[in-house]
CSV table of C-alpha atoms in Angstrom, one decimal:
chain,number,residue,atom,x,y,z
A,45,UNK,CA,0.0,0.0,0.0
A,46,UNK,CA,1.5,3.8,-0.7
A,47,UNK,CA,2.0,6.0,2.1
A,48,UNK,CA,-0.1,9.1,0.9
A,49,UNK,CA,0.6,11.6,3.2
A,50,UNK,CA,-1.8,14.2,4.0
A,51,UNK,CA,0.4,16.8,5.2
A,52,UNK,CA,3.7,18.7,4.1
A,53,UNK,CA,6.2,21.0,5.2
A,54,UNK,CA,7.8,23.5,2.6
A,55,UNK,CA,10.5,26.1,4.2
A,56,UNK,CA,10.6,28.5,1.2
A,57,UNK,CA,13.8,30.8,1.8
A,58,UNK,CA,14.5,33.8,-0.8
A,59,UNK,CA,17.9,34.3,-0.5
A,60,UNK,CA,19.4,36.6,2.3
A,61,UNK,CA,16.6,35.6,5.4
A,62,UNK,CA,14.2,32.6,5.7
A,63,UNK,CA,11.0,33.2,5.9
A,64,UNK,CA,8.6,31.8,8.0
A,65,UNK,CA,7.8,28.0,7.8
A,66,UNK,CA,5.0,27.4,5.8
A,67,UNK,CA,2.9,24.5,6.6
A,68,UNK,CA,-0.2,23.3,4.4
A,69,UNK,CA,-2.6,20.8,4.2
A,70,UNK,CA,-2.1,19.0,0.3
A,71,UNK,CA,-4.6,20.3,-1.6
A,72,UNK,CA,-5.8,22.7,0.9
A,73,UNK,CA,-6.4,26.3,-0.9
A,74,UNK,CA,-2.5,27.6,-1.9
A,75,UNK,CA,-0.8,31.0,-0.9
A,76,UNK,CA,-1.9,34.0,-3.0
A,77,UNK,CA,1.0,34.6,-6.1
A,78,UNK,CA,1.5,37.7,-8.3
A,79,UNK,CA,-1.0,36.9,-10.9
A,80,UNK,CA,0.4,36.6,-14.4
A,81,UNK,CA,-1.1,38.5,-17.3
A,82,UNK,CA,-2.8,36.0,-19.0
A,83,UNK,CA,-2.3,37.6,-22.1
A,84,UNK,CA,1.3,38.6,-23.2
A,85,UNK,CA,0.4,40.6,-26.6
A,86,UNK,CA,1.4,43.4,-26.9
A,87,UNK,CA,4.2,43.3,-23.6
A,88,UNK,CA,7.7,45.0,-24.7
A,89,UNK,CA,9.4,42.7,-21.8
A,90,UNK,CA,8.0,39.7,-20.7
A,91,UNK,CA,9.2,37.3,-17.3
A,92,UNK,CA,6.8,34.4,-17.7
A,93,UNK,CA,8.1,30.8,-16.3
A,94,UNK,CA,8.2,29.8,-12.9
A,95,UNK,CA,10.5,27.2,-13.5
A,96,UNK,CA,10.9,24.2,-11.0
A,97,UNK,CA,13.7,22.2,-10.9
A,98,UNK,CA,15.8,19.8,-8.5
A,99,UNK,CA,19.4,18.1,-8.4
A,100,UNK,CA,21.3,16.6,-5.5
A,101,UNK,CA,25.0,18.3,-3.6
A,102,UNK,CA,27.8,15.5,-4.6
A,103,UNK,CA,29.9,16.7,-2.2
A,104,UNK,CA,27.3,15.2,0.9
A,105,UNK,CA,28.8,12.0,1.6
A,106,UNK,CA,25.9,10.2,1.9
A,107,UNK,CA,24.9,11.0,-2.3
A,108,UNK,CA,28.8,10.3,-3.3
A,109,UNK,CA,28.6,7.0,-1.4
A,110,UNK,CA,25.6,5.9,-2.3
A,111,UNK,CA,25.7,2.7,-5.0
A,112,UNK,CA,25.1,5.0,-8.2
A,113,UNK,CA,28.0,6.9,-7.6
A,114,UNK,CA,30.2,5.2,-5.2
A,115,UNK,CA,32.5,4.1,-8.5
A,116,UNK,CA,33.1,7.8,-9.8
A,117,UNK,CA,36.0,9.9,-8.1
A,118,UNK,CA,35.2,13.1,-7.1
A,119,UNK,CA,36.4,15.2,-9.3
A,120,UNK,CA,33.9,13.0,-12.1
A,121,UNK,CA,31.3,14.2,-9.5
A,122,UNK,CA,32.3,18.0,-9.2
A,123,UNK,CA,31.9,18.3,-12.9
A,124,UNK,CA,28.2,16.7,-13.2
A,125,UNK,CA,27.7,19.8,-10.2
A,126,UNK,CA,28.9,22.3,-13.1
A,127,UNK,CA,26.5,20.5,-15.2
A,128,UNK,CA,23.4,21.4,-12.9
A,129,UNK,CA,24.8,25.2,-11.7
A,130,UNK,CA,25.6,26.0,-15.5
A,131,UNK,CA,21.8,24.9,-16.4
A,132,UNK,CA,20.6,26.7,-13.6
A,133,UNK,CA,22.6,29.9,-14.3
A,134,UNK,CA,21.6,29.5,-17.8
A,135,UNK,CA,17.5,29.5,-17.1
A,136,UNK,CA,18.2,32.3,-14.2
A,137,UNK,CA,19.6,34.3,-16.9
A,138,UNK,CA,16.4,33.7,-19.2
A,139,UNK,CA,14.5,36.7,-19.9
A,140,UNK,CA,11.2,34.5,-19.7
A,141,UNK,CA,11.8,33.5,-16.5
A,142,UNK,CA,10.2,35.3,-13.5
A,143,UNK,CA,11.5,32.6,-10.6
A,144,UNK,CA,13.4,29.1,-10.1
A,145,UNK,CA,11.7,27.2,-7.1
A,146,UNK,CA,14.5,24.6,-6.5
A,147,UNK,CA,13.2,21.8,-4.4
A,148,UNK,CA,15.8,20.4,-1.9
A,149,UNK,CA,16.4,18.2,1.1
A,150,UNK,CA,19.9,19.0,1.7
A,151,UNK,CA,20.3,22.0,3.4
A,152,UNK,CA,24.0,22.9,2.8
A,153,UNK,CA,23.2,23.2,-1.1
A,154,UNK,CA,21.6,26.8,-0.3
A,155,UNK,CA,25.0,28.1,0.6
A,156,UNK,CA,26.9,26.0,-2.3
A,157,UNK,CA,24.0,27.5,-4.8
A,158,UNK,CA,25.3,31.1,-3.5
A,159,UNK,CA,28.8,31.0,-3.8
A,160,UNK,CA,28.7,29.7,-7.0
A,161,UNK,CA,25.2,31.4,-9.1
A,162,UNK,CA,27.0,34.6,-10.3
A,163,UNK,CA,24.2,36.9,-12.0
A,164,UNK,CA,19.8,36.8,-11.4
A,165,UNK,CA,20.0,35.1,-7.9
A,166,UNK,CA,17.3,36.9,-6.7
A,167,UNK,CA,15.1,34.9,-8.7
A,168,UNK,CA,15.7,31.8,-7.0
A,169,UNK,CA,13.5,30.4,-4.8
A,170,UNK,CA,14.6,28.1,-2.1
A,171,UNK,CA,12.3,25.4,-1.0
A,172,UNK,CA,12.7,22.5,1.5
A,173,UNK,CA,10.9,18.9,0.8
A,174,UNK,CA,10.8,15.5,2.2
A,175,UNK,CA,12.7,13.8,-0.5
A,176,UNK,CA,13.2,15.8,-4.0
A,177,UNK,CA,14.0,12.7,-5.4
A,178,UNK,CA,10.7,11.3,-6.3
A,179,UNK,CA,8.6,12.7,-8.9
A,180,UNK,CA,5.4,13.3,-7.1
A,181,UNK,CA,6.8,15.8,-4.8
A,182,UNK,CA,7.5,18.3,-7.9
A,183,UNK,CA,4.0,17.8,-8.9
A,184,UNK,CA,2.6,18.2,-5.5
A,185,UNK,CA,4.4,21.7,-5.2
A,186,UNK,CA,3.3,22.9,-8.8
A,187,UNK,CA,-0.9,21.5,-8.1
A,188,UNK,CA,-0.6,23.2,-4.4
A,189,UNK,CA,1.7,26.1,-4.6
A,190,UNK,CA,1.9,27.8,-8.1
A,191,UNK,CA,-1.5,27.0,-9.4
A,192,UNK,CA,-2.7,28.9,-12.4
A,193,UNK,CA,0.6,30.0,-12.8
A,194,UNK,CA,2.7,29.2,-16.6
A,195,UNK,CA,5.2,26.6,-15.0
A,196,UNK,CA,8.0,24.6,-16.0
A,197,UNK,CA,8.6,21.7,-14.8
A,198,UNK,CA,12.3,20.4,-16.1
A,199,UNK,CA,15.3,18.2,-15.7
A,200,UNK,CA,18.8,19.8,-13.7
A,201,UNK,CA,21.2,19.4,-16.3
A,202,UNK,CA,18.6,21.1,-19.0
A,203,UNK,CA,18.1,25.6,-20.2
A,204,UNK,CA,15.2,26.6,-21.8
A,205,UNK,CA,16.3,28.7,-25.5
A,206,UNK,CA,14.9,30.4,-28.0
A,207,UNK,CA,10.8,30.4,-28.5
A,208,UNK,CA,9.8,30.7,-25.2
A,209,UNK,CA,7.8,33.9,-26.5
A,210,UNK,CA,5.5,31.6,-28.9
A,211,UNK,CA,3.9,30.6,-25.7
A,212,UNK,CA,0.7,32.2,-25.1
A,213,UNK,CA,-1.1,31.7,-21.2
A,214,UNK,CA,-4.6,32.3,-22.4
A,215,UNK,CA,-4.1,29.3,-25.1
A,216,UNK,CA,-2.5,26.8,-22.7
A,217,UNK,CA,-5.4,27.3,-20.4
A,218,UNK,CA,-8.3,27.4,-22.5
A,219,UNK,CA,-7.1,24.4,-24.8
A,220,UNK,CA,-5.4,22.7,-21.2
A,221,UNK,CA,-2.2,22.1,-22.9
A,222,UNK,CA,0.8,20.9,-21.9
A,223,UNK,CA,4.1,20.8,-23.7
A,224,UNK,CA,6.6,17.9,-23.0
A,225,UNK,CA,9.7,19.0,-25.0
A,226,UNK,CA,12.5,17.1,-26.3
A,227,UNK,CA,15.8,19.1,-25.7
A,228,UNK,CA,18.3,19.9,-28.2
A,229,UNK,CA,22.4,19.9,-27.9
A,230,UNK,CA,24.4,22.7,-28.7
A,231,UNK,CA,28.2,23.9,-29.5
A,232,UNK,CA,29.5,24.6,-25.3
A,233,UNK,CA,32.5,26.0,-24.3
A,234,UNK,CA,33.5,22.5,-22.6
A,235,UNK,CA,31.9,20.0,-25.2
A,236,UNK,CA,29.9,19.6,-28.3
A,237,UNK,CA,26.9,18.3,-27.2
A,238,UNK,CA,24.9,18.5,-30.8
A,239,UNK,CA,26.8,14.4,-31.0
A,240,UNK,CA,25.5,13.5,-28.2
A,241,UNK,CA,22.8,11.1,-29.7
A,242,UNK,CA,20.7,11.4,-26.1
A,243,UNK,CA,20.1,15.5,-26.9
A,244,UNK,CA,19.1,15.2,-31.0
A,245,UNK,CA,15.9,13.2,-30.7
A,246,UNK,CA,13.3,16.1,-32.0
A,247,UNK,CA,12.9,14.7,-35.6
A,248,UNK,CA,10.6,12.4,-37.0
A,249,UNK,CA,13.3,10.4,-37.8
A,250,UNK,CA,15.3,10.3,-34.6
A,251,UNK,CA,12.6,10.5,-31.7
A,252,UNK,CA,13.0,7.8,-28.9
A,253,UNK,CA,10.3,8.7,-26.3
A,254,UNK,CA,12.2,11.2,-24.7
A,255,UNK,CA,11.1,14.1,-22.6
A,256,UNK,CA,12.8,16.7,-20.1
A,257,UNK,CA,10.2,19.8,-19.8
A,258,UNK,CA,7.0,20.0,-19.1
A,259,UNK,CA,5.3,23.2,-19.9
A,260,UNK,CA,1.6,24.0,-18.8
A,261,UNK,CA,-0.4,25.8,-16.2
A,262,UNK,CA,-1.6,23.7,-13.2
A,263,UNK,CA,-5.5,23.9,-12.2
A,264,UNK,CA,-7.7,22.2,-9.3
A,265,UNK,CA,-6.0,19.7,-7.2
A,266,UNK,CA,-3.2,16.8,-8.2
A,267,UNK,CA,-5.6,13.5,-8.2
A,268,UNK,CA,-4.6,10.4,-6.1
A,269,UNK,CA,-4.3,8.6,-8.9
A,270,UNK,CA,-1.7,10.9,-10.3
A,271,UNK,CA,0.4,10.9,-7.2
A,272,UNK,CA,0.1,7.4,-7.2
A,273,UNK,CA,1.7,6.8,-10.7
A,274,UNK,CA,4.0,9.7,-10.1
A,275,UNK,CA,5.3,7.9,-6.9
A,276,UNK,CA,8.8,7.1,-8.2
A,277,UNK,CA,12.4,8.4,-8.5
A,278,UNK,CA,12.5,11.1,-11.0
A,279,UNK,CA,15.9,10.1,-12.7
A,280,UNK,CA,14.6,6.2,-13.4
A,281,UNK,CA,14.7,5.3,-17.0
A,282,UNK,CA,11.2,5.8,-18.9
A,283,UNK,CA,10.3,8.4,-15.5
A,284,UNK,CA,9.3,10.8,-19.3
A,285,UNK,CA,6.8,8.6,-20.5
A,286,UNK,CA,4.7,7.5,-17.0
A,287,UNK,CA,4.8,11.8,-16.8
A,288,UNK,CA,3.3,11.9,-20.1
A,289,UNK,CA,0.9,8.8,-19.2
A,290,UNK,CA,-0.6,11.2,-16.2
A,291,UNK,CA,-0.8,14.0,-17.6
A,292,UNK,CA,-2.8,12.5,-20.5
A,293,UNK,CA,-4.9,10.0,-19.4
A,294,UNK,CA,-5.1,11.2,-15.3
A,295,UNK,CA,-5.1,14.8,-15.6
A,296,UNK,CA,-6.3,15.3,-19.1
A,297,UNK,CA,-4.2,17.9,-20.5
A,298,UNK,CA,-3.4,17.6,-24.3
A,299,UNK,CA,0.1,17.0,-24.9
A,300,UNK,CA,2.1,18.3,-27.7
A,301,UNK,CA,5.8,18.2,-28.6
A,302,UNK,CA,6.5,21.6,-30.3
A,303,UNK,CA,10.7,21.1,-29.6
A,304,UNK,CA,10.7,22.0,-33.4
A,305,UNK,CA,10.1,25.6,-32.3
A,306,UNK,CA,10.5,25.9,-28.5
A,307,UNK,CA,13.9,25.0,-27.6
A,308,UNK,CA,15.1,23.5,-24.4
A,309,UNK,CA,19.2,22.4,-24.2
A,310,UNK,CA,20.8,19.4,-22.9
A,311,UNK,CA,23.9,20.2,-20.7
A,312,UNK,CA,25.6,17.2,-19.7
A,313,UNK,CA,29.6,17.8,-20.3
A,314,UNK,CA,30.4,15.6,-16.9
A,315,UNK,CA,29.3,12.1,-19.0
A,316,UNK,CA,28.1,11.1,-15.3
A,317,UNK,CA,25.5,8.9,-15.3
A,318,UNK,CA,24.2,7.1,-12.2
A,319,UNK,CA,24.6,3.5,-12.3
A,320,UNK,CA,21.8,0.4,-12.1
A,321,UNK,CA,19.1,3.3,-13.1
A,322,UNK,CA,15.8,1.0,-13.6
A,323,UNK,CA,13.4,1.1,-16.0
A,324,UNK,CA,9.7,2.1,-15.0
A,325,UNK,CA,8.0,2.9,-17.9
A,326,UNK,CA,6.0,-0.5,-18.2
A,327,UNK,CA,4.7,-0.3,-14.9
A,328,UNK,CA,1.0,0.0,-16.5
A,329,UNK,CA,0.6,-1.5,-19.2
A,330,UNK,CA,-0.1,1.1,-21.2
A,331,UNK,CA,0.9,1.0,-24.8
A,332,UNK,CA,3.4,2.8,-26.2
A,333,UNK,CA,1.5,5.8,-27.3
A,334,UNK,CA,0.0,6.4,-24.1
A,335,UNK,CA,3.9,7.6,-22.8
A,336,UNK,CA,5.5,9.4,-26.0
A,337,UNK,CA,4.8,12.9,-27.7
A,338,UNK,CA,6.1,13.1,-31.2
A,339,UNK,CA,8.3,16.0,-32.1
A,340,UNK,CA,6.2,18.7,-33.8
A,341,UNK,CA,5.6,22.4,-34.7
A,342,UNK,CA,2.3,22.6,-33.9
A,343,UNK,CA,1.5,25.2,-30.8
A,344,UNK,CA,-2.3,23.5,-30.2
């Protein structure tokens, strides 16, 4: 039986002070946000995305001991960190972006975040979880905490790009879209990552079922059902395609693929990988097309 629990703590800290500890029941009426325009014509300057994201501190000894990672020295393990602080500088530094929410449970990564997030920190938002690992918690912050907001939910080592502005609020909402893009790879200073076959999936041709952003604006409460199937570790292979599964057939958004014209890219110069990373995405028995989103350019 899953533990559903009924109850959760977020400590959201905005970087110089804490604030106060917020405590909520799940699906209990959320604190009052800045409202977004819900239409953006016409705006010369626009900060749009709450973006949401989470990654673990490899220098806490009980992630670079752990089985996944125990075979990789350190250094191996530093460079994934630049992986995640480059992505996360890099969406910071988006003009579309209005805040990062980062989910954590380690509390020393607040003060690694700071020393090393050089430019837009004061769009970070700090928030404290039971375990940031598993993919329900995400969702259970997004349907409780940032409802009817435009939010993006998205992998560590991953920047949103060009065509963020094609997004219109007003047609996400009334259409209840979702976008589950397929990232790209790009020239970087470090390493070429346009050869790495994982980050050059969005064609017809070369699409493998893979996901790493989830665009859309959250309404009502998250469903039982949908915590229930989301109730796994985030980074577990096929994790993309049980999101897309809930978000279809759970939640009922409609969900397109337009990576042809909104770009999100793929920032993994480390070559870390965990290791023994199962595969999930037959846990239903839903058929293939249930869990993918072909690559289109198609807005709704």
């Amino acid at each position: 039986m899953l533990f559903y629990a009924k109850e959760w703590s977020f400590v959201n800290y905005r970087p110089g002070k804490f604030q106060s500890l917020l405590k909520f029941r799940l699906f209990a009426k959320p604190n009052t946000l800045q409202t977004l325009p819900i239409s953006t014509e016409g705006e010369e300057f626009l900060m749009l995305l709450d973006v949401v994201v989470t990654f673990p501190l490899f220098t806490d000894p009980v992630i670079f001991n752990s089985s996944k990672y125990a075979t990789f020295p350190q250094y191996k393990l530093e460079a994934r960190q630049r992986d995640y602080i480059t992505s996360l500088q890099r969406t910071l530094s988006h003009s579309y972006v209005s805040n990062v929410h980062l989910l954590y449970d380690q509390p020393q990564i607040i003060h690694y975040i700071e020393a090393h997030v050089k430019t837009d920190f004061g769009k970070l938002r700090f928030h404290k979880v039971k375990d940031n690992k598993v993919a329900n918690i995400a969702f259970e912050f997004v349907f409780s905490q940032l409802r009817g907001r435009l939010v993006m939910l998205t992998q560590a080592d991953v920047y949103p790009g060009q065509g963020l502005e094609l997004i219109k609020k007003d047609i996400m909402v009334s259409k209840k879209l979702v976008y589950a893009l397929t990232r790209h790879g790009r020239l970087e200073k470090n390493c070429d990552m346009r050869g790495d076959p994982t980050s050059r999936s969005c064609s017809d041709q070369a699409y493998r079922g893979s996901h790493d952003a989830y665009i859309f604006v959250p309404e009502g409460e998250l469903p039982q059902t949908a915590w229930e199937a989301l109730n796994h570790t985030s980074h577990y292979k096929g994790i993309d395609n049980v999101i897309i599964y809930t978000f279809k057939d759970l939640l009922k958004y409609k969900v397109l693929n337009p990576c042809k014209v909104i770009y999100v890219y793929h920032f993994h110069c480390s070559g870390v990988r965990p290791r023994g990373v199962k595969r999930i995405n037959g846990l239903f028995n839903f058929t293939w097309s249930h869990g993918r989103s072909i690559p289109t350019d198609k807005l709704f």
